[in-house]
Amino acid sequence: MACGVLTPRGQPSGHGGPVFPEAGVIHVPGCPLLARPVPAGFPSPATDYVETRLSLDKHLVEHEDATFFVRVQGNSMVGFGIHDGDLLVVDRSRDPGDRSVVIAVVDGQFMVKQACRVPEGVLLRSSGPGHGDILVGPEQELAVWGVVRWAIHPVS
């Protein structure tokens, strides 16, 4: 992710280089990270200072070679904080534990669900109004493509 170095078309560097490469611009990956958290309640009188730079790639991706991104379509997972249009960060190297939110493929259909182990098989839970759970029995084909690590969505 690039912050502050733009190409002539307004694209981050890496898509054509900086506007003035001859000026010796050195790009430090990432964006500034404030040294102190920002209060969500009563504002702090303390002055915040930039502590370091934060690369979202490094912050969100633990296993680069095993991570992929996928866009959400639908509202079946709003109770888990996953909304229509969100970008999910999915790690294929993590073993899905009981109650992990996963990208699953059931009988050829992709979905994001919470996977729960039950005596009858695996229960894929939804959390949105009007969306039921799916019980995957032994006669069905289930593949877990990865564990959802992050959901990225706009604030408003």
Short mmCIF file of the C-alpha atoms (twelve columns), coordinates in Angstrom:
data_MODEL
# 
_entry.id   MODEL 
# 
loop_
_atom_site.group_PDB 
_atom_site.id 
_atom_site.type_symbol 
_atom_site.label_atom_id 
_atom_site.label_alt_id 
_atom_site.label_comp_id 
_atom_site.label_asym_id 
_atom_site.label_seq_id 
_atom_site.Cartn_x 
_atom_site.Cartn_y 
_atom_site.Cartn_z 
_atom_site.pdbx_PDB_model_num 
ATOM 1   C CA . MET A 1   0.000   0.000   0.000   1 
ATOM 2   C CA . ALA A 2   1.433   3.347   -0.953  1 
ATOM 3   C CA . CYS A 3   0.825   6.617   0.863   1 
ATOM 4   C CA . GLY A 4   1.876   9.944   -0.563  1 
ATOM 5   C CA . VAL A 5   3.745   8.931   -3.733  1 
ATOM 6   C CA . LEU A 6   1.495   9.344   -6.767  1 
ATOM 7   C CA . THR A 7   1.913   8.734   -10.454 1 
ATOM 8   C CA . PRO A 8   0.645   11.191  -13.074 1 
ATOM 9   C CA . ARG A 9   -2.720  9.370   -13.143 1 
ATOM 10  C CA . GLY A 10  -3.110  9.452   -9.369  1 
ATOM 11  C CA . GLN A 11  -2.273  5.782   -8.889  1 
ATOM 12  C CA . PRO A 12  -0.051  4.636   -6.000  1 
ATOM 13  C CA . SER A 13  3.580   3.972   -6.847  1 
ATOM 14  C CA . GLY A 14  4.105   0.516   -8.294  1 
ATOM 15  C CA . HIS A 15  1.719   1.424   -11.120 1 
ATOM 16  C CA . GLY A 16  4.118   3.497   -13.188 1 
ATOM 17  C CA . GLY A 17  6.528   5.005   -10.676 1 
ATOM 18  C CA . PRO A 18  6.605   8.329   -8.872  1 
ATOM 19  C CA . VAL A 19  5.859   11.585  -10.673 1 
ATOM 20  C CA . PHE A 20  9.427   12.898  -10.249 1 
ATOM 21  C CA . PRO A 21  11.768  9.874   -10.219 1 
ATOM 22  C CA . GLU A 22  14.773  12.098  -10.967 1 
ATOM 23  C CA . ALA A 23  14.244  13.984  -7.689  1 
ATOM 24  C CA . GLY A 24  15.460  10.965  -5.707  1 
ATOM 25  C CA . VAL A 25  12.191  10.398  -3.851  1 
ATOM 26  C CA . ILE A 26  12.591  7.564   -1.380  1 
ATOM 27  C CA . HIS A 27  9.301   5.867   -0.569  1 
ATOM 28  C CA . VAL A 28  8.930   4.251   2.847   1 
ATOM 29  C CA . PRO A 29  6.183   1.603   2.623   1 
ATOM 30  C CA . GLY A 30  3.153   2.073   4.812   1 
ATOM 31  C CA . CYS A 31  1.228   4.960   6.318   1 
ATOM 32  C CA . PRO A 32  1.929   6.870   9.553   1 
ATOM 33  C CA . LEU A 33  0.836   5.125   12.764  1 
ATOM 34  C CA . LEU A 34  0.085   7.340   15.757  1 
ATOM 35  C CA . ALA A 35  1.961   6.436   18.921  1 
ATOM 36  C CA . ARG A 36  -1.184  6.491   21.054  1 
ATOM 37  C CA . PRO A 37  -4.653  5.055   20.399  1 
ATOM 38  C CA . VAL A 38  -7.350  7.572   19.479  1 
ATOM 39  C CA . PRO A 39  -10.065 7.684   22.165  1 
ATOM 40  C CA . ALA A 40  -13.574 6.844   21.018  1 
ATOM 41  C CA . GLY A 41  -15.067 8.535   24.084  1 
ATOM 42  C CA . PHE A 42  -13.887 11.675  25.878  1 
ATOM 43  C CA . PRO A 43  -10.951 13.189  23.955  1 
ATOM 44  C CA . SER A 44  -7.512  12.914  25.517  1 
ATOM 45  C CA . PRO A 45  -5.655  16.187  26.169  1 
ATOM 46  C CA . ALA A 46  -2.369  14.431  25.307  1 
ATOM 47  C CA . THR A 47  -0.720  15.176  21.990  1 
ATOM 48  C CA . ASP A 48  -0.405  12.185  19.673  1 
ATOM 49  C CA . TYR A 49  2.832   11.711  17.787  1 
ATOM 50  C CA . VAL A 50  3.666   9.543   14.822  1 
ATOM 51  C CA . GLU A 51  5.472   6.503   16.204  1 
ATOM 52  C CA . THR A 52  6.272   4.518   13.096  1 
ATOM 53  C CA . ARG A 53  4.819   3.581   9.728   1 
ATOM 54  C CA . LEU A 54  2.208   0.881   9.368   1 
ATOM 55  C CA . SER A 55  1.895   -1.294  6.289   1 
ATOM 56  C CA . LEU A 56  -1.590  -2.774  6.096   1 
ATOM 57  C CA . ASP A 57  -0.162  -5.712  4.153   1 
ATOM 58  C CA . LYS A 58  2.116   -6.547  7.079   1 
ATOM 59  C CA . HIS A 59  -0.586  -5.851  9.655   1 
ATOM 60  C CA . LEU A 60  -3.387  -7.862  8.023   1 
ATOM 61  C CA . VAL A 61  -1.470  -10.659 6.273   1 
ATOM 62  C CA . GLU A 62  0.296   -13.174 8.499   1 
ATOM 63  C CA . HIS A 63  1.090   -15.796 5.842   1 
ATOM 64  C CA . GLU A 64  1.568   -14.004 2.517   1 
ATOM 65  C CA . ASP A 65  1.783   -17.119 0.341   1 
ATOM 66  C CA . ALA A 66  -1.392  -18.576 1.857   1 
ATOM 67  C CA . THR A 67  -3.560  -15.449 1.985   1 
ATOM 68  C CA . PHE A 68  -6.190  -14.254 -0.450  1 
ATOM 69  C CA . PHE A 69  -8.856  -11.541 -0.484  1 
ATOM 70  C CA . VAL A 70  -12.514 -12.006 -1.377  1 
ATOM 71  C CA . ARG A 71  -15.424 -9.559  -1.665  1 
ATOM 72  C CA . VAL A 72  -18.652 -10.377 0.241   1 
ATOM 73  C CA . GLN A 73  -22.009 -10.458 -1.510  1 
ATOM 74  C CA . GLY A 74  -25.097 -10.521 0.698   1 
ATOM 75  C CA . ASN A 75  -25.968 -9.955  4.350   1 
ATOM 76  C CA . SER A 76  -26.083 -13.442 5.851   1 
ATOM 77  C CA . MET A 77  -23.168 -12.685 8.225   1 
ATOM 78  C CA . VAL A 78  -24.011 -9.222  9.604   1 
ATOM 79  C CA . GLY A 79  -24.186 -10.597 13.151  1 
ATOM 80  C CA . PHE A 80  -20.487 -11.429 12.836  1 
ATOM 81  C CA . GLY A 81  -19.642 -7.931  11.575  1 
ATOM 82  C CA . ILE A 82  -19.402 -9.023  7.928   1 
ATOM 83  C CA . HIS A 83  -21.470 -6.920  5.520   1 
ATOM 84  C CA . ASP A 84  -22.344 -6.827  1.830   1 
ATOM 85  C CA . GLY A 85  -19.359 -5.427  -0.086  1 
ATOM 86  C CA . ASP A 86  -16.781 -6.091  2.657   1 
ATOM 87  C CA . LEU A 87  -13.313 -7.238  1.693   1 
ATOM 88  C CA . LEU A 88  -12.282 -10.352 3.625   1 
ATOM 89  C CA . VAL A 89  -8.693  -11.359 4.347   1 
ATOM 90  C CA . VAL A 90  -8.584  -15.165 4.270   1 
ATOM 91  C CA . ASP A 91  -5.683  -17.343 5.467   1 
ATOM 92  C CA . ARG A 92  -5.470  -20.827 3.939   1 
ATOM 93  C CA . SER A 93  -2.647  -21.898 6.273   1 
ATOM 94  C CA . ARG A 94  -4.763  -21.752 9.436   1 
ATOM 95  C CA . ASP A 95  -6.645  -24.820 10.584  1 
ATOM 96  C CA . PRO A 96  -10.312 -23.993 11.048  1 
ATOM 97  C CA . GLY A 97  -11.270 -24.473 14.660  1 
ATOM 98  C CA . ASP A 98  -14.761 -24.997 15.979  1 
ATOM 99  C CA . ARG A 99  -16.721 -21.762 15.411  1 
ATOM 100 C CA . SER A 100 -14.169 -20.291 12.976  1 
ATOM 101 C CA . VAL A 101 -15.553 -18.050 10.248  1 
ATOM 102 C CA . VAL A 102 -14.479 -19.699 7.002   1 
ATOM 103 C CA . ILE A 103 -14.783 -19.586 3.253   1 
ATOM 104 C CA . ALA A 104 -16.485 -22.896 2.527   1 
ATOM 105 C CA . VAL A 105 -17.518 -24.695 -0.632  1 
ATOM 106 C CA . VAL A 106 -20.540 -26.976 -0.246  1 
ATOM 107 C CA . ASP A 107 -21.498 -29.049 -3.268  1 
ATOM 108 C CA . GLY A 108 -19.727 -26.525 -5.521  1 
ATOM 109 C CA . GLN A 109 -21.201 -23.355 -3.959  1 
ATOM 110 C CA . PHE A 110 -18.925 -20.797 -2.250  1 
ATOM 111 C CA . MET A 111 -20.037 -19.144 0.984   1 
ATOM 112 C CA . VAL A 112 -18.741 -17.403 4.095   1 
ATOM 113 C CA . LYS A 113 -20.097 -19.017 7.271   1 
ATOM 114 C CA . GLN A 114 -19.192 -19.909 10.838  1 
ATOM 115 C CA . ALA A 115 -18.222 -23.603 10.916  1 
ATOM 116 C CA . CYS A 116 -19.406 -25.520 13.981  1 
ATOM 117 C CA . ARG A 117 -18.761 -29.183 14.665  1 
ATOM 118 C CA . VAL A 118 -21.921 -31.078 15.591  1 
ATOM 119 C CA . PRO A 119 -22.581 -34.837 15.979  1 
ATOM 120 C CA . GLU A 120 -24.360 -34.937 12.592  1 
ATOM 121 C CA . GLY A 121 -21.436 -33.318 10.710  1 
ATOM 122 C CA . VAL A 122 -20.633 -29.627 10.289  1 
ATOM 123 C CA . LEU A 123 -23.123 -26.828 10.852  1 
ATOM 124 C CA . LEU A 124 -22.442 -23.731 8.756   1 
ATOM 125 C CA . ARG A 125 -24.031 -20.871 10.676  1 
ATOM 126 C CA . SER A 126 -25.415 -17.659 9.251   1 
ATOM 127 C CA . SER A 127 -26.110 -14.632 11.400  1 
ATOM 128 C CA . GLY A 128 -28.266 -12.401 9.239   1 
ATOM 129 C CA . PRO A 129 -32.036 -12.052 9.383   1 
ATOM 130 C CA . GLY A 130 -33.830 -14.486 7.114   1 
ATOM 131 C CA . HIS A 131 -30.758 -16.665 6.529   1 
ATOM 132 C CA . GLY A 132 -30.804 -20.200 7.849   1 
ATOM 133 C CA . ASP A 133 -27.963 -22.448 8.910   1 
ATOM 134 C CA . ILE A 134 -26.715 -25.269 6.679   1 
ATOM 135 C CA . LEU A 135 -26.088 -28.740 8.071   1 
ATOM 136 C CA . VAL A 136 -23.451 -30.494 5.975   1 
ATOM 137 C CA . GLY A 137 -23.827 -34.225 6.377   1 
ATOM 138 C CA . PRO A 138 -21.407 -37.010 5.459   1 
ATOM 139 C CA . GLU A 139 -23.050 -37.467 2.036   1 
ATOM 140 C CA . GLN A 140 -22.245 -33.879 0.997   1 
ATOM 141 C CA . GLU A 141 -18.992 -32.456 -0.284  1 
ATOM 142 C CA . LEU A 142 -17.472 -29.759 1.959   1 
ATOM 143 C CA . ALA A 143 -14.173 -27.968 1.363   1 
ATOM 144 C CA . VAL A 144 -12.829 -25.181 3.560   1 
ATOM 145 C CA . TRP A 145 -10.762 -22.745 1.497   1 
ATOM 146 C CA . GLY A 146 -9.504  -20.753 4.458   1 
ATOM 147 C CA . VAL A 147 -10.173 -18.997 7.741   1 
ATOM 148 C CA . VAL A 148 -11.397 -15.397 7.631   1 
ATOM 149 C CA . ARG A 149 -8.958  -13.225 9.595   1 
ATOM 150 C CA . TRP A 150 -10.227 -9.708  8.864   1 
ATOM 151 C CA . ALA A 151 -13.311 -8.005  7.437   1 
ATOM 152 C CA . ILE A 152 -12.642 -4.583  5.927   1 
ATOM 153 C CA . HIS A 153 -15.541 -2.216  5.359   1 
ATOM 154 C CA . PRO A 154 -16.206 1.510   5.249   1 
ATOM 155 C CA . VAL A 155 -17.301 3.201   8.459   1 
ATOM 156 C CA . SER A 156 -20.274 4.950   6.900   1 
# 
